[in-house]
């Protein structure tokens, strides 16, 4: 196994390592990952940066896609707004390999939603399977809708929120809908938005009137 340092780092292709491992892919993946963690730890003590961890995790999981630790470790140490997207290919493989792991899914979804591409649509796609997963906490079950709304044009998102607030199944979530509306409107007037949505739910005002009122609260350009 090559020594991996910040200067002149050597990260061989997974295909080459597969050939060298003589069929012991899982063992090679573990040794490869351990070498990377050691190098990462040493640079932390030296006060330096280590830019190769995503590459090493990618190589390790190409060797053994069921090796879960690299996926969870990289997503845990990577800031959601990190401009370097070398971890994206790894995370895509992780959520595909472990489709039932809501913890990995929500971490990956937040990374894609807050990364440079602001890929809310893919974040919603990742979380969609957990909407009816009783093993996941209630706030996780509903998070895909948040990503969906942020992927929509403003008018479509507000129309969807109004439709949701008239759904009897969502009556207990009026505050959450108001917070979602405030996000897409770039507004801090959550209480006022909640009052409008509540009035629609109680049929005190028509949805098209509420739509106009909410759109008027979009005081700054929508950047989502």
Short mmCIF file of N, CA, C and O in Angstrom, two decimals, residues 90-154:
data_model
loop_
_atom_site.label_atom_id
_atom_site.label_comp_id
_atom_site.label_asym_id
_atom_site.label_seq_id
_atom_site.Cartn_x
_atom_site.Cartn_y
_atom_site.Cartn_z
N UNK A 90 -19.07 10.01 -4.71
CA UNK A 90 -19.08 9.07 -3.59
C UNK A 90 -20.47 9.01 -2.95
O UNK A 90 -21.00 7.93 -2.68
N UNK A 91 -21.07 10.17 -2.71
CA UNK A 91 -22.37 10.22 -2.05
C UNK A 91 -23.46 9.61 -2.93
O UNK A 91 -24.38 8.95 -2.43
N UNK A 92 -23.37 9.84 -4.22
CA UNK A 92 -24.35 9.23 -5.13
C UNK A 92 -24.27 7.70 -5.05
O UNK A 92 -25.30 7.02 -5.05
N UNK A 93 -23.04 7.19 -4.98
CA UNK A 93 -22.88 5.74 -4.86
C UNK A 93 -23.41 5.26 -3.50
O UNK A 93 -24.03 4.20 -3.41
N UNK A 94 -23.17 6.05 -2.45
CA UNK A 94 -23.59 5.65 -1.11
C UNK A 94 -25.10 5.52 -0.98
O UNK A 94 -25.59 4.51 -0.46
N UNK A 95 -25.85 6.52 -1.45
CA UNK A 95 -27.31 6.46 -1.30
C UNK A 95 -27.92 5.40 -2.22
O UNK A 95 -28.99 4.86 -1.93
N UNK A 96 -27.23 5.09 -3.32
CA UNK A 96 -27.71 4.03 -4.21
C UNK A 96 -27.44 2.65 -3.59
O UNK A 96 -28.26 1.74 -3.70
N UNK A 97 -26.30 2.53 -2.91
CA UNK A 97 -25.92 1.24 -2.32
C UNK A 97 -26.71 0.96 -1.04
O UNK A 97 -27.05 -0.19 -0.75
N UNK A 98 -27.00 2.02 -0.27
CA UNK A 98 -27.73 1.86 0.99
C UNK A 98 -29.03 2.69 0.95
O UNK A 98 -29.17 3.69 1.65
N UNK A 99 -29.98 2.26 0.12
CA UNK A 99 -31.21 3.05 -0.08
C UNK A 99 -32.12 3.13 1.14
O UNK A 99 -33.02 3.97 1.19
N UNK A 100 -31.90 2.28 2.14
CA UNK A 100 -32.78 2.26 3.32
C UNK A 100 -32.20 3.02 4.51
O UNK A 100 -32.83 3.06 5.57
N UNK A 101 -31.03 3.60 4.35
CA UNK A 101 -30.37 4.31 5.45
C UNK A 101 -30.77 5.78 5.42
O UNK A 101 -30.19 6.58 4.66
N UNK A 102 -31.74 6.17 6.24
CA UNK A 102 -32.22 7.56 6.18
C UNK A 102 -31.18 8.54 6.72
O UNK A 102 -31.15 9.70 6.30
N UNK A 103 -30.31 8.10 7.62
CA UNK A 103 -29.28 9.01 8.15
C UNK A 103 -28.29 9.40 7.06
O UNK A 103 -27.95 10.58 6.91
N UNK A 104 -27.83 8.42 6.30
CA UNK A 104 -26.94 8.71 5.19
C UNK A 104 -27.66 9.55 4.13
O UNK A 104 -27.11 10.49 3.59
N UNK A 105 -28.94 9.21 3.89
CA UNK A 105 -29.71 9.92 2.86
C UNK A 105 -29.89 11.39 3.21
O UNK A 105 -29.68 12.26 2.35
N UNK A 106 -30.26 11.69 4.44
CA UNK A 106 -30.51 13.09 4.79
C UNK A 106 -29.22 13.90 4.80
O UNK A 106 -29.19 15.06 4.38
N UNK A 107 -28.12 13.29 5.21
CA UNK A 107 -26.83 13.98 5.17
C UNK A 107 -26.43 14.29 3.74
O UNK A 107 -25.97 15.39 3.42
N UNK A 108 -26.61 13.30 2.86
CA UNK A 108 -26.28 13.50 1.45
C UNK A 108 -27.21 14.54 0.82
O UNK A 108 -26.77 15.40 0.05
N UNK A 109 -28.49 14.48 1.15
CA UNK A 109 -29.46 15.43 0.59
C UNK A 109 -29.12 16.87 0.98
O UNK A 109 -29.17 17.79 0.16
N UNK A 110 -28.76 17.07 2.24
CA UNK A 110 -28.39 18.41 2.70
C UNK A 110 -27.13 18.89 1.99
O UNK A 110 -27.00 20.08 1.68
N UNK A 111 -26.20 17.99 1.73
CA UNK A 111 -24.97 18.35 1.01
C UNK A 111 -25.29 18.80 -0.41
O UNK A 111 -24.79 19.83 -0.86
N UNK A 112 -26.14 18.04 -1.12
CA UNK A 112 -26.48 18.42 -2.50
C UNK A 112 -27.31 19.70 -2.53
O UNK A 112 -27.15 20.53 -3.43
N UNK A 113 -28.19 19.88 -1.55
CA UNK A 113 -29.04 21.07 -1.53
C UNK A 113 -28.26 22.33 -1.20
O UNK A 113 -28.60 23.42 -1.68
N UNK A 114 -27.22 22.21 -0.39
CA UNK A 114 -26.46 23.39 0.04
C UNK A 114 -25.13 23.55 -0.67
O UNK A 114 -24.43 24.55 -0.46
N UNK A 115 -24.77 22.59 -1.51
CA UNK A 115 -23.53 22.68 -2.26
C UNK A 115 -23.61 23.72 -3.37
O UNK A 115 -24.64 24.38 -3.53
N UNK A 116 -22.55 23.86 -4.15
CA UNK A 116 -22.51 24.90 -5.19
C UNK A 116 -23.64 24.80 -6.20
O UNK A 116 -24.13 25.80 -6.71
N UNK A 117 -24.11 23.58 -6.50
CA UNK A 117 -25.14 23.41 -7.52
C UNK A 117 -26.56 23.64 -7.00
O UNK A 117 -27.50 23.74 -7.79
N UNK A 118 -26.72 23.69 -5.66
CA UNK A 118 -28.05 23.87 -5.06
C UNK A 118 -29.05 22.90 -5.69
O UNK A 118 -30.14 23.28 -6.13
N UNK A 119 -28.71 21.63 -5.72
CA UNK A 119 -29.52 20.62 -6.41
C UNK A 119 -30.64 20.13 -5.49
O UNK A 119 -30.61 19.02 -4.96
N UNK A 120 -31.67 20.97 -5.34
CA UNK A 120 -32.80 20.62 -4.48
C UNK A 120 -33.60 19.46 -5.05
O UNK A 120 -34.15 18.66 -4.30
N UNK A 121 -33.67 19.38 -6.37
CA UNK A 121 -34.44 18.31 -7.00
C UNK A 121 -33.84 16.94 -6.68
O UNK A 121 -34.57 16.00 -6.35
N UNK A 122 -32.52 16.83 -6.75
CA UNK A 122 -31.88 15.55 -6.44
C UNK A 122 -32.00 15.26 -4.94
O UNK A 122 -32.20 14.10 -4.54
N UNK A 123 -31.90 16.29 -4.11
CA UNK A 123 -32.06 16.11 -2.66
C UNK A 123 -33.46 15.57 -2.36
O UNK A 123 -33.62 14.67 -1.52
N UNK A 124 -34.47 16.11 -3.05
CA UNK A 124 -35.85 15.62 -2.86
C UNK A 124 -35.96 14.17 -3.31
O UNK A 124 -36.63 13.35 -2.66
N UNK A 125 -35.30 13.83 -4.42
CA UNK A 125 -35.32 12.46 -4.94
C UNK A 125 -34.71 11.48 -3.93
O UNK A 125 -35.22 10.37 -3.73
N UNK A 126 -33.62 11.91 -3.29
CA UNK A 126 -32.97 11.05 -2.30
C UNK A 126 -33.91 10.75 -1.13
O UNK A 126 -33.99 9.62 -0.64
N UNK A 127 -34.64 11.78 -0.68
CA UNK A 127 -35.46 11.64 0.52
C UNK A 127 -36.86 11.11 0.25
O UNK A 127 -37.56 10.71 1.19
N UNK A 128 -37.28 11.08 -0.99
CA UNK A 128 -38.65 10.67 -1.33
C UNK A 128 -39.02 9.30 -0.76
O UNK A 128 -40.14 9.12 -0.24
N UNK A 129 -38.13 8.28 -0.83
CA UNK A 129 -38.52 6.96 -0.33
C UNK A 129 -38.82 6.90 1.17
O UNK A 129 -39.42 5.93 1.64
N UNK A 130 -38.44 7.95 1.91
CA UNK A 130 -38.61 7.91 3.37
C UNK A 130 -39.88 8.61 3.83
O UNK A 130 -40.13 8.70 5.03
N UNK A 131 -40.71 9.09 2.89
CA UNK A 131 -41.93 9.81 3.27
C UNK A 131 -42.87 8.94 4.10
O UNK A 131 -43.55 9.44 4.99
N UNK A 132 -42.89 7.64 3.81
CA UNK A 132 -43.79 6.73 4.55
C UNK A 132 -43.01 5.71 5.35
O UNK A 132 -43.55 4.66 5.72
N UNK A 133 -41.76 6.03 5.65
CA UNK A 133 -40.91 5.11 6.40
C UNK A 133 -41.07 5.39 7.89
O UNK A 133 -40.56 6.37 8.42
N UNK A 134 -41.80 4.53 8.57
CA UNK A 134 -42.07 4.74 9.99
C UNK A 134 -40.83 4.56 10.86
O UNK A 134 -40.82 4.93 12.03
N UNK A 135 -39.77 3.99 10.27
CA UNK A 135 -38.52 3.85 11.02
C UNK A 135 -37.78 5.17 11.13
O UNK A 135 -36.92 5.35 11.99
N UNK A 136 -38.12 6.11 10.25
CA UNK A 136 -37.50 7.43 10.27
C UNK A 136 -38.33 8.38 11.12
O UNK A 136 -39.56 8.26 11.17
N UNK A 137 -37.71 9.34 11.80
CA UNK A 137 -38.46 10.32 12.61
C UNK A 137 -39.43 11.12 11.74
O UNK A 137 -39.19 11.29 10.53
N UNK A 138 -40.51 11.64 12.30
CA UNK A 138 -41.50 12.38 11.52
C UNK A 138 -40.92 13.55 10.73
O UNK A 138 -41.32 13.78 9.58
N UNK A 139 -39.97 14.30 11.31
CA UNK A 139 -39.42 15.45 10.58
C UNK A 139 -38.57 15.00 9.40
O UNK A 139 -38.42 15.75 8.42
N UNK A 140 -38.06 13.80 9.43
CA UNK A 140 -37.31 13.26 8.31
C UNK A 140 -38.27 12.79 7.22
O UNK A 140 -38.01 12.96 6.02
N UNK A 141 -39.41 12.25 7.62
CA UNK A 141 -40.40 11.78 6.65
C UNK A 141 -40.91 12.91 5.76
O UNK A 141 -41.23 12.70 4.60
N UNK A 142 -40.95 14.12 6.30
CA UNK A 142 -41.49 15.25 5.53
C UNK A 142 -40.47 16.13 4.87
O UNK A 142 -40.83 17.10 4.20
N UNK A 143 -39.20 15.79 4.98
CA UNK A 143 -38.17 16.71 4.50
C UNK A 143 -38.08 16.77 2.98
O UNK A 143 -37.65 17.78 2.41
N UNK A 144 -38.52 15.70 2.29
CA UNK A 144 -38.43 15.72 0.83
C UNK A 144 -39.30 16.83 0.25
O UNK A 144 -38.95 17.43 -0.77
N UNK A 145 -40.44 17.10 0.90
CA UNK A 145 -41.30 18.18 0.41
C UNK A 145 -40.59 19.54 0.47
O UNK A 145 -40.74 20.38 -0.42
N UNK A 146 -39.79 19.75 1.51
CA UNK A 146 -39.03 20.99 1.61
C UNK A 146 -38.10 21.14 0.42
O UNK A 146 -38.03 22.21 -0.20
N UNK A 147 -37.39 20.09 0.08
CA UNK A 147 -36.48 20.15 -1.06
C UNK A 147 -37.26 20.32 -2.37
O UNK A 147 -36.82 21.06 -3.26
N UNK A 148 -38.39 19.65 -2.49
CA UNK A 148 -39.21 19.77 -3.69
C UNK A 148 -39.64 21.22 -3.92
O UNK A 148 -39.56 21.75 -5.04
N UNK A 149 -40.12 21.85 -2.86
CA UNK A 149 -40.59 23.23 -2.97
C UNK A 149 -39.47 24.17 -3.39
O UNK A 149 -39.66 25.08 -4.19
N UNK A 150 -38.28 23.93 -2.86
CA UNK A 150 -37.16 24.81 -3.17
C UNK A 150 -36.61 24.58 -4.58
O UNK A 150 -35.86 25.39 -5.10
N UNK A 151 -37.00 23.45 -5.18
CA UNK A 151 -36.58 23.19 -6.56
C UNK A 151 -37.56 23.79 -7.56
O UNK A 151 -37.27 23.87 -8.76
N UNK A 152 -38.73 24.20 -7.10
CA UNK A 152 -39.77 24.72 -7.99
C UNK A 152 -39.61 26.22 -8.23
O UNK A 152 -39.04 26.93 -7.41
N UNK A 153 -40.16 26.73 -9.34
CA UNK A 153 -40.30 28.18 -9.50
C UNK A 153 -41.16 28.71 -8.36
O UNK A 153 -42.01 27.98 -7.82
N UNK A 154 -40.97 29.95 -7.99
CA UNK A 154 -41.65 30.54 -6.84
C UNK A 154 -43.16 30.35 -6.90
O UNK A 154 -43.79 29.91 -5.93
#
